[in-house]
Short mmCIF file of C-alpha atoms in Angstrom, two decimals:
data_model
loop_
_atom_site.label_atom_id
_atom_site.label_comp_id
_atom_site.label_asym_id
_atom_site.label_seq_id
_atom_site.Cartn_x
_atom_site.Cartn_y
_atom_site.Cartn_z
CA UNK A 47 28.23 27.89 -5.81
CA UNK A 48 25.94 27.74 -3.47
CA UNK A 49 26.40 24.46 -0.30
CA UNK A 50 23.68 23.19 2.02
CA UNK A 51 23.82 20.95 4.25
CA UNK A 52 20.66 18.89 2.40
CA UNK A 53 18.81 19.45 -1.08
CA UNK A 54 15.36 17.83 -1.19
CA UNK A 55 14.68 17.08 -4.64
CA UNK A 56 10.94 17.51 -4.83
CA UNK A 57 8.47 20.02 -3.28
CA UNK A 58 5.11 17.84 -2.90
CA UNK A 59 3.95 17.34 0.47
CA UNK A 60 6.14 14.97 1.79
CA UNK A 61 9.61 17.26 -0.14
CA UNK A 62 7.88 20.19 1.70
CA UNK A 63 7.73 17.90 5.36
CA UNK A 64 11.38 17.31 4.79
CA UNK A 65 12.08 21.32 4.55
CA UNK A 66 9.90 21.92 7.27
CA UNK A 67 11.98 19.17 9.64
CA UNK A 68 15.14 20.29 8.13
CA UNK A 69 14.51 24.17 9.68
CA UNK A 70 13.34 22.58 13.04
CA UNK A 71 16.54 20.79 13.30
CA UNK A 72 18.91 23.69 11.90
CA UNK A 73 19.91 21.71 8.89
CA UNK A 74 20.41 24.32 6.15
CA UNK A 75 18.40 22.97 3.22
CA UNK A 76 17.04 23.85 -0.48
CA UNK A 77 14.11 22.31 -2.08
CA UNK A 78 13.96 22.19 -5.84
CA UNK A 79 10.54 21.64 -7.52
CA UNK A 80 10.42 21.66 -11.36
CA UNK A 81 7.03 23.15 -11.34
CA UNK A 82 4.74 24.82 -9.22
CA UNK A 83 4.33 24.06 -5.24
CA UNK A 84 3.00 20.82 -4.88
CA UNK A 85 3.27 20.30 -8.52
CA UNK A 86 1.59 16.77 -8.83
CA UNK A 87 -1.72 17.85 -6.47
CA UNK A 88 -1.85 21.24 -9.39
CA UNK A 89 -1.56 18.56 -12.15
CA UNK A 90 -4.97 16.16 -10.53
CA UNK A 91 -8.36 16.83 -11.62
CA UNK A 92 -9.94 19.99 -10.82
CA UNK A 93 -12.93 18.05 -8.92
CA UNK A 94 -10.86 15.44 -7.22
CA UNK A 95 -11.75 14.52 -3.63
CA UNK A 96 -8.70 12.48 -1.76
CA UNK A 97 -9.61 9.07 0.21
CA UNK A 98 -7.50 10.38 3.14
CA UNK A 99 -9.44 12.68 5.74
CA UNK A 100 -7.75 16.00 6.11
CA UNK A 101 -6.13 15.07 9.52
CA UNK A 102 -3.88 12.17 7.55
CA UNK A 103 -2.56 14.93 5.10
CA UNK A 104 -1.27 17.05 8.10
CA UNK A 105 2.45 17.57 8.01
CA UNK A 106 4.70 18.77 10.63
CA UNK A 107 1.50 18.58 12.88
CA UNK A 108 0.02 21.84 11.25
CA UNK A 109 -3.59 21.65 11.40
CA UNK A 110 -5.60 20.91 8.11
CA UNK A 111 -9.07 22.15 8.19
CA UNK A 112 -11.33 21.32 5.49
CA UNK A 113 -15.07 21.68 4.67
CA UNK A 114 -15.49 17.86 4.57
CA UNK A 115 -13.53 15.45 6.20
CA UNK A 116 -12.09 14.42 3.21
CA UNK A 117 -10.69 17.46 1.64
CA UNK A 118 -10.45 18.61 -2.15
CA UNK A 119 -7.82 19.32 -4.72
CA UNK A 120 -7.94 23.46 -3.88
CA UNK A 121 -7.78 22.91 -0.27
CA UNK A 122 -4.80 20.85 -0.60
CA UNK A 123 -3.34 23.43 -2.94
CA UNK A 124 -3.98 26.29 -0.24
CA UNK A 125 -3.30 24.37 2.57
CA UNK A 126 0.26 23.17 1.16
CA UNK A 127 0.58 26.59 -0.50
CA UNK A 128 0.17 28.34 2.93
CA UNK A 129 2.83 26.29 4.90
CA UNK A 130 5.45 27.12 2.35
CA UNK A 131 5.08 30.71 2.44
CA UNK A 132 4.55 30.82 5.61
CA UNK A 133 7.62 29.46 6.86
CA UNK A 134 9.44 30.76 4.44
CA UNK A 135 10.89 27.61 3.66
CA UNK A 136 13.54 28.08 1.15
CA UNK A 137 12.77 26.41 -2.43
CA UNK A 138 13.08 27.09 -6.26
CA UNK A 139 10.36 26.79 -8.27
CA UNK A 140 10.36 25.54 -11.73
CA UNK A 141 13.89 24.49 -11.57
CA UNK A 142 14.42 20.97 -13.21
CA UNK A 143 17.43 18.62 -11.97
CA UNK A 144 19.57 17.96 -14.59
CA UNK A 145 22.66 15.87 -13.23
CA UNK A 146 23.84 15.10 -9.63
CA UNK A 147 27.44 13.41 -8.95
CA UNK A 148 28.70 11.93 -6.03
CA UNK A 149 32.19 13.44 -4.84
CA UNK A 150 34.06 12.20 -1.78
CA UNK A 151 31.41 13.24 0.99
CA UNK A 152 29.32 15.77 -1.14
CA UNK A 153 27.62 16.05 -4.65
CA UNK A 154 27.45 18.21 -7.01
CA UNK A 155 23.72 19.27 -8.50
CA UNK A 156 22.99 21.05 -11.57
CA UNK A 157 20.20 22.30 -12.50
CA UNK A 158 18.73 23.73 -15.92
CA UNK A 159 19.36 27.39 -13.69
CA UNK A 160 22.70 26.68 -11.12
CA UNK A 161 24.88 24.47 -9.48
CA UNK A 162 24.89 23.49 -6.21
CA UNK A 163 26.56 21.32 -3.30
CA UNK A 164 25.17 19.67 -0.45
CA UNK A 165 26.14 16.45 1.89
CA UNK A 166 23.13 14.97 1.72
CA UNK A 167 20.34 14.65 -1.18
CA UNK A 168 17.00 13.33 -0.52
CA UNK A 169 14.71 12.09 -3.62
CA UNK A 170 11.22 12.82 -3.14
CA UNK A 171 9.98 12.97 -6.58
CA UNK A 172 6.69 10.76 -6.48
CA UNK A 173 5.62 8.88 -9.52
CA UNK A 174 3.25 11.08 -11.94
CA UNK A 175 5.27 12.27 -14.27
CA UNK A 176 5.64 8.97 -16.52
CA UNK A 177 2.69 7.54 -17.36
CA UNK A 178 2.00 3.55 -17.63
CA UNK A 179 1.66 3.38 -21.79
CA UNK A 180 -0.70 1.74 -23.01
CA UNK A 181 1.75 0.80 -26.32
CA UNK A 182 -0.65 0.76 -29.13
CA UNK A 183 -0.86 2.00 -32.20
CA UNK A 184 -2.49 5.26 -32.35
CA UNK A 185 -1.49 6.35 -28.60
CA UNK A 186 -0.08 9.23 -30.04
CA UNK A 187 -2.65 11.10 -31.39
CA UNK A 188 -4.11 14.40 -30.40
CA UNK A 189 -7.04 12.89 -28.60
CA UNK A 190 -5.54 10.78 -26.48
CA UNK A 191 -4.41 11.77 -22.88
CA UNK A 192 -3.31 10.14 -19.78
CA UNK A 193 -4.17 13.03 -17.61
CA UNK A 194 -7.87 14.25 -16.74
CA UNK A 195 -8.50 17.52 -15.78
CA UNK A 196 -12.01 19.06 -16.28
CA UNK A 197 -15.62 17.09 -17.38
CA UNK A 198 -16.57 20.17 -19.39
CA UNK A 199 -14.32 18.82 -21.87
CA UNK A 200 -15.86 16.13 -23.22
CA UNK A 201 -19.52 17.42 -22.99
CA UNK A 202 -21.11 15.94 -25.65
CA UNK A 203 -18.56 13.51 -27.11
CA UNK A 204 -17.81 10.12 -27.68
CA UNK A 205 -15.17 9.21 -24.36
CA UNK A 206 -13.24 5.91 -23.69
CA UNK A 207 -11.92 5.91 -20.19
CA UNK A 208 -9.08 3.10 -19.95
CA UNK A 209 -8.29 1.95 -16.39
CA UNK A 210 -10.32 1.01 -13.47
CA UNK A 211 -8.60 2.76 -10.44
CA UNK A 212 -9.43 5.73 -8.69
CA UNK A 213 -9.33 8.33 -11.16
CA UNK A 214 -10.18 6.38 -14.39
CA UNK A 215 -13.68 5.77 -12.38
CA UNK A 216 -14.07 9.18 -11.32
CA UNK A 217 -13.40 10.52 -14.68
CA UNK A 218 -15.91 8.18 -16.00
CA UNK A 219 -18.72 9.51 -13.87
CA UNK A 220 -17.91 13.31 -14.20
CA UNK A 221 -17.88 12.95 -17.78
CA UNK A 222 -20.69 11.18 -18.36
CA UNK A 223 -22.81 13.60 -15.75
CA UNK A 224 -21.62 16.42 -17.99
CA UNK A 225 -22.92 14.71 -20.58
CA UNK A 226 -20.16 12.36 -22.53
CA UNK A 227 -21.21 9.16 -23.63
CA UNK A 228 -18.88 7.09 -21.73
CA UNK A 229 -17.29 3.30 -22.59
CA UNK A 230 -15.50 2.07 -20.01
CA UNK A 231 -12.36 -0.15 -20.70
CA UNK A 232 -11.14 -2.26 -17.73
CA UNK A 233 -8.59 -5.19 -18.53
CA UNK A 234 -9.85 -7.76 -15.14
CA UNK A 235 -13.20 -8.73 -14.43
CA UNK A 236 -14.70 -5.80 -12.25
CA UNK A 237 -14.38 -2.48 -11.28
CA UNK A 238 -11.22 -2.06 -8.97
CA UNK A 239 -11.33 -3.42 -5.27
CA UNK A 240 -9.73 0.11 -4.06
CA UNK A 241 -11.71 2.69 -5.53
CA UNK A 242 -13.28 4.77 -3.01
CA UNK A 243 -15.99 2.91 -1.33
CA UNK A 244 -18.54 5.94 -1.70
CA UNK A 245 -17.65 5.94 -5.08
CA UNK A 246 -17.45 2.26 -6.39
CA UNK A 247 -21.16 1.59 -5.76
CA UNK A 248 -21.87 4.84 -7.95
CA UNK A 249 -20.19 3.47 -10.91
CA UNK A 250 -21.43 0.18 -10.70
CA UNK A 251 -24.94 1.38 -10.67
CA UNK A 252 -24.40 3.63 -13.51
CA UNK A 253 -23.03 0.72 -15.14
CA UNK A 254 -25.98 -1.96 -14.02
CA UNK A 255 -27.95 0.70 -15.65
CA UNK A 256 -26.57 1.19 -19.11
CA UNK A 257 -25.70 4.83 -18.45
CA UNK A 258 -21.81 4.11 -18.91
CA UNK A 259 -21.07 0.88 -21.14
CA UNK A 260 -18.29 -1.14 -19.41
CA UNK A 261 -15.67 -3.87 -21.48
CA UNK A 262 -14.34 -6.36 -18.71
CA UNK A 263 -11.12 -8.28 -19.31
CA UNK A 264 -10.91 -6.47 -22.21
CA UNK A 265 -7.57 -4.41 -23.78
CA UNK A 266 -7.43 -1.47 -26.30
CA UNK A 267 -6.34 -2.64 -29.39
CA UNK A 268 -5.81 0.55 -32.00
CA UNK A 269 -6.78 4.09 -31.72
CA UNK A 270 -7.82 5.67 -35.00
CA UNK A 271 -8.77 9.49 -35.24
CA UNK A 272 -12.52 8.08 -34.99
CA UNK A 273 -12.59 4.84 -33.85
CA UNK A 274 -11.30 2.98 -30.68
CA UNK A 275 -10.52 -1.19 -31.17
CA UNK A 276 -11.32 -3.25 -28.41
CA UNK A 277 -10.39 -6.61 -27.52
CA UNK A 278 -12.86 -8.53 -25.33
CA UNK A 279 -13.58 -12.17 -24.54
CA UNK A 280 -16.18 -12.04 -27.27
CA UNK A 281 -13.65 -10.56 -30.22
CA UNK A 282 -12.53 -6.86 -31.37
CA UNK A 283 -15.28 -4.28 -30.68
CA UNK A 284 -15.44 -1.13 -32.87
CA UNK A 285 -16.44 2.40 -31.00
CA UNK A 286 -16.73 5.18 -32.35
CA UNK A 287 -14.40 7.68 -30.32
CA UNK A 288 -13.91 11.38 -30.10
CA UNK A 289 -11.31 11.41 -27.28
CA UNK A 290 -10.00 8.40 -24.70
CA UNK A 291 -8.54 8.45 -21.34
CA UNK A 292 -6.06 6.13 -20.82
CA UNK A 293 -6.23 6.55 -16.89
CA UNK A 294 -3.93 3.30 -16.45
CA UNK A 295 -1.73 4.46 -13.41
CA UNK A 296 2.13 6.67 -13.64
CA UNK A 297 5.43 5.22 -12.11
CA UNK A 298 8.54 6.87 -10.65
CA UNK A 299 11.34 8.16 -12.79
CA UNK A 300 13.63 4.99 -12.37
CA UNK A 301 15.95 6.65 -15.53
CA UNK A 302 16.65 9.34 -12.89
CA UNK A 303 17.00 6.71 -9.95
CA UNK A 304 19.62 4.46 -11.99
CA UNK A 305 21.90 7.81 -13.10
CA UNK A 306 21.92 8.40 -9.19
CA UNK A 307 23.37 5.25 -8.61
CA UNK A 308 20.03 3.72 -6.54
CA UNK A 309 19.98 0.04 -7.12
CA UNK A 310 16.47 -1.32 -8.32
CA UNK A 311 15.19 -5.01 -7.51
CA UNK A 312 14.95 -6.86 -10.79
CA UNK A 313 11.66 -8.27 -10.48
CA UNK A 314 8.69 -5.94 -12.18
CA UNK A 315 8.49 -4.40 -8.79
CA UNK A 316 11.51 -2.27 -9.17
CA UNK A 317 11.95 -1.55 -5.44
CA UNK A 318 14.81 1.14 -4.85
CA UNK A 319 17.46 0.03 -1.99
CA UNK A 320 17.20 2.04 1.13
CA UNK A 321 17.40 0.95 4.85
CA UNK A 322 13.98 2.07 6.02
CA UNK A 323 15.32 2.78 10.02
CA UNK A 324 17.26 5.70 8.23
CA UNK A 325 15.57 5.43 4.25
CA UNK A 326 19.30 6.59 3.27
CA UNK A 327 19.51 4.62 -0.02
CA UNK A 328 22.68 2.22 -1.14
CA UNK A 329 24.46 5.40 -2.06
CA UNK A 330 25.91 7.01 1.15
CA UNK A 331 24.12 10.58 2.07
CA UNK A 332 20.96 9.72 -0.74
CA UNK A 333 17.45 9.29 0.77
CA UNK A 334 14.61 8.26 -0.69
CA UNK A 335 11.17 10.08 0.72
CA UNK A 336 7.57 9.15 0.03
CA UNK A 337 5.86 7.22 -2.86
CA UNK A 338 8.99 6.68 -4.71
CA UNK A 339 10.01 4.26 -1.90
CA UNK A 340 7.17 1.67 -3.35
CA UNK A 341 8.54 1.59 -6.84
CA UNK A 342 5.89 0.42 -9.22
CA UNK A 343 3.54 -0.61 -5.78
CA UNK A 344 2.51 3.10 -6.20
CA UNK A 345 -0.30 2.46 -3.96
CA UNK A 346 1.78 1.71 -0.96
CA UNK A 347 2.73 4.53 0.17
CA UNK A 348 0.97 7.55 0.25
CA UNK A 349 0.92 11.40 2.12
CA UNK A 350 -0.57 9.91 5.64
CA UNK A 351 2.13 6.83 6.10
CA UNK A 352 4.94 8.55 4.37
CA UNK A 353 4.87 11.44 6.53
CA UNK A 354 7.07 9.81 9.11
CA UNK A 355 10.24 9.49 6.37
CA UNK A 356 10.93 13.40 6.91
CA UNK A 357 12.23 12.65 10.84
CA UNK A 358 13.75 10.13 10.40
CA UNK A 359 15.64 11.24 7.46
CA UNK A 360 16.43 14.40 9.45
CA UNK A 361 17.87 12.67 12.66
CA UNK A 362 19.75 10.50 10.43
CA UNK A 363 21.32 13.48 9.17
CA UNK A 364 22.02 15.48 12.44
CA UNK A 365 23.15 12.32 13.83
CA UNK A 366 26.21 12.09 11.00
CA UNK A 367 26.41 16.11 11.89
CA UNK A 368 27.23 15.62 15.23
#
């Protein structure tokens, strides 16, 4: 059985800043990722364009160039990619976490392809695996997703995009540029406050102008395999519908939190317990890194201002060490 000194549970960005800090400070490490490198930037749209400029998305002060100042989905993916390999940081790809115990000073970590120990864990799983449900009937067919991927999809068909964040909007206007008839189905009065501020006017002209239909304060009711029920302030509306969208936001794995022992705040918030001068959790020798610090305030915390969790989790480390 292999022993390290610290497993980082996660390789995104900010599980890949930890590995990088971890090697600087001659902590013997292991980060396991239960998909590909930077599994959650593979998994966003093929178009998508981040808010941060490249410079915030720098770890480990390796420089990030990019064509724009606000780089896209493949130059993450390379830039990310690149680090990895070349530092030969050590980590196991497509290796799921199955169980970790708590024993004495150390835990145990199986996964679905060893077993490990270490002294220290760190979580830094982000939140999009789970999606926020939309629980109504029909949210189970085929033609229902809550991931977007590629416009060319749904050329030519009848789209409902649920959600009016970030990427419900910009799924909304790549669609209907490739040629979907788009509804739009947002649940407050207007399109969201933080959607990219090159890219809310764009949507709200497209929807002054009738080119994408928009439902305010309004909630999906049913799905059918040809219709899509609306409620609005004005009664149920009747689409017809060859796909929908339900772009309405992921949250952390708090199943996985609550086996490790993390305690959660009770309120809808579901804030883990951590102390953020050292972000070691209320389990002795279990950090918490990046987005999953915010619970369901996904938008908290992000690459640029979690960045900083990977030294101080580190030191905190060395400091027991020594």
């Amino acid at each position: 059985m292999q022993d390290f000194d610290v497993i980082i549970i996660g390789g995104g960005p900010i599980g890949i800043a930890c590995g990088l800090e971890a090697k600087k400070q001659g902590i013997s490490f292991l980060i396991i990722e239960k998909g590909p490198i930077v599994n959650s930037l593979f998994n966003y749209p093929i178009n998508m364009q981040f808010f941060s400029s490249s410079e915030k998305l720098e770890i480990d002060d390796i420089p990030f160039i990019s064509k724009e100042a606000k780089p896209k989905r493949n130059e993450a993916l390379e830039y990310y990619r690149r680090i990895v390999t070349s530092n030969q940081l050590n980590i196991h790809l497509f290796e799921k976490v199955m169980e970790v115990k708590k024993n004495n000073n150390s835990f145990s970590i199986t996964t679905n392809k060893n077993q490990y120990t270490a002294k220290n864990i760190v979580v830094a799983t982000g939140f999009y695996d789970l999606p926020n449900n939309l629980n109504v009937p029909g949210e189970d067919l085929p033609k229902v997703s809550h991931y977007y991927k590629d416009p060319h999809f749904y050329a030519s068909q009848k789209l409902a995009v649920v959600g009016a964040s970030n990427s419900a909007i910009d799924a909304a206007l790549e669609c209907y540029r490739k040629g979907a008839e788009v509804s739009l189905i947002i649940r407050g009065p207007e399109v969201g406050q933080r959607v990219k501020y090159w890219v809310r006017p764009d949507i709200i002209n497209r929807i002054n102008e009738g080119s994408i239909k928009a439902y305010y304060n309004a909630a999906v009711k049913e799905i059918t395999p040809t219709e899509i029920h609306i409620k609005t302030p004005d009664g149920t509306v009747t689409l017809e519908n060859d796909f929908v969208l339900a772009l309405t936001g992921y949250m952390p794995n708090f199943e996985f939190l609550e086996k490790l022992g993390i305690e959660l705040s009770q309120d809808e918030k579901r804030l883990p317990n951590y102390n953020p001068d050292t972000m070691e959790s209320n389990i002795g020798g279990l950090y918490l890194a990046g987005v999953i610090c915010g619970g369901m305030e996904t938008h908290k915390w992000f690459i640029e201002n979690s960045r900083i969790h990977a030294p101080i989790i580190m030191k905190s480390i060395k400091d027991k060490r020594n």
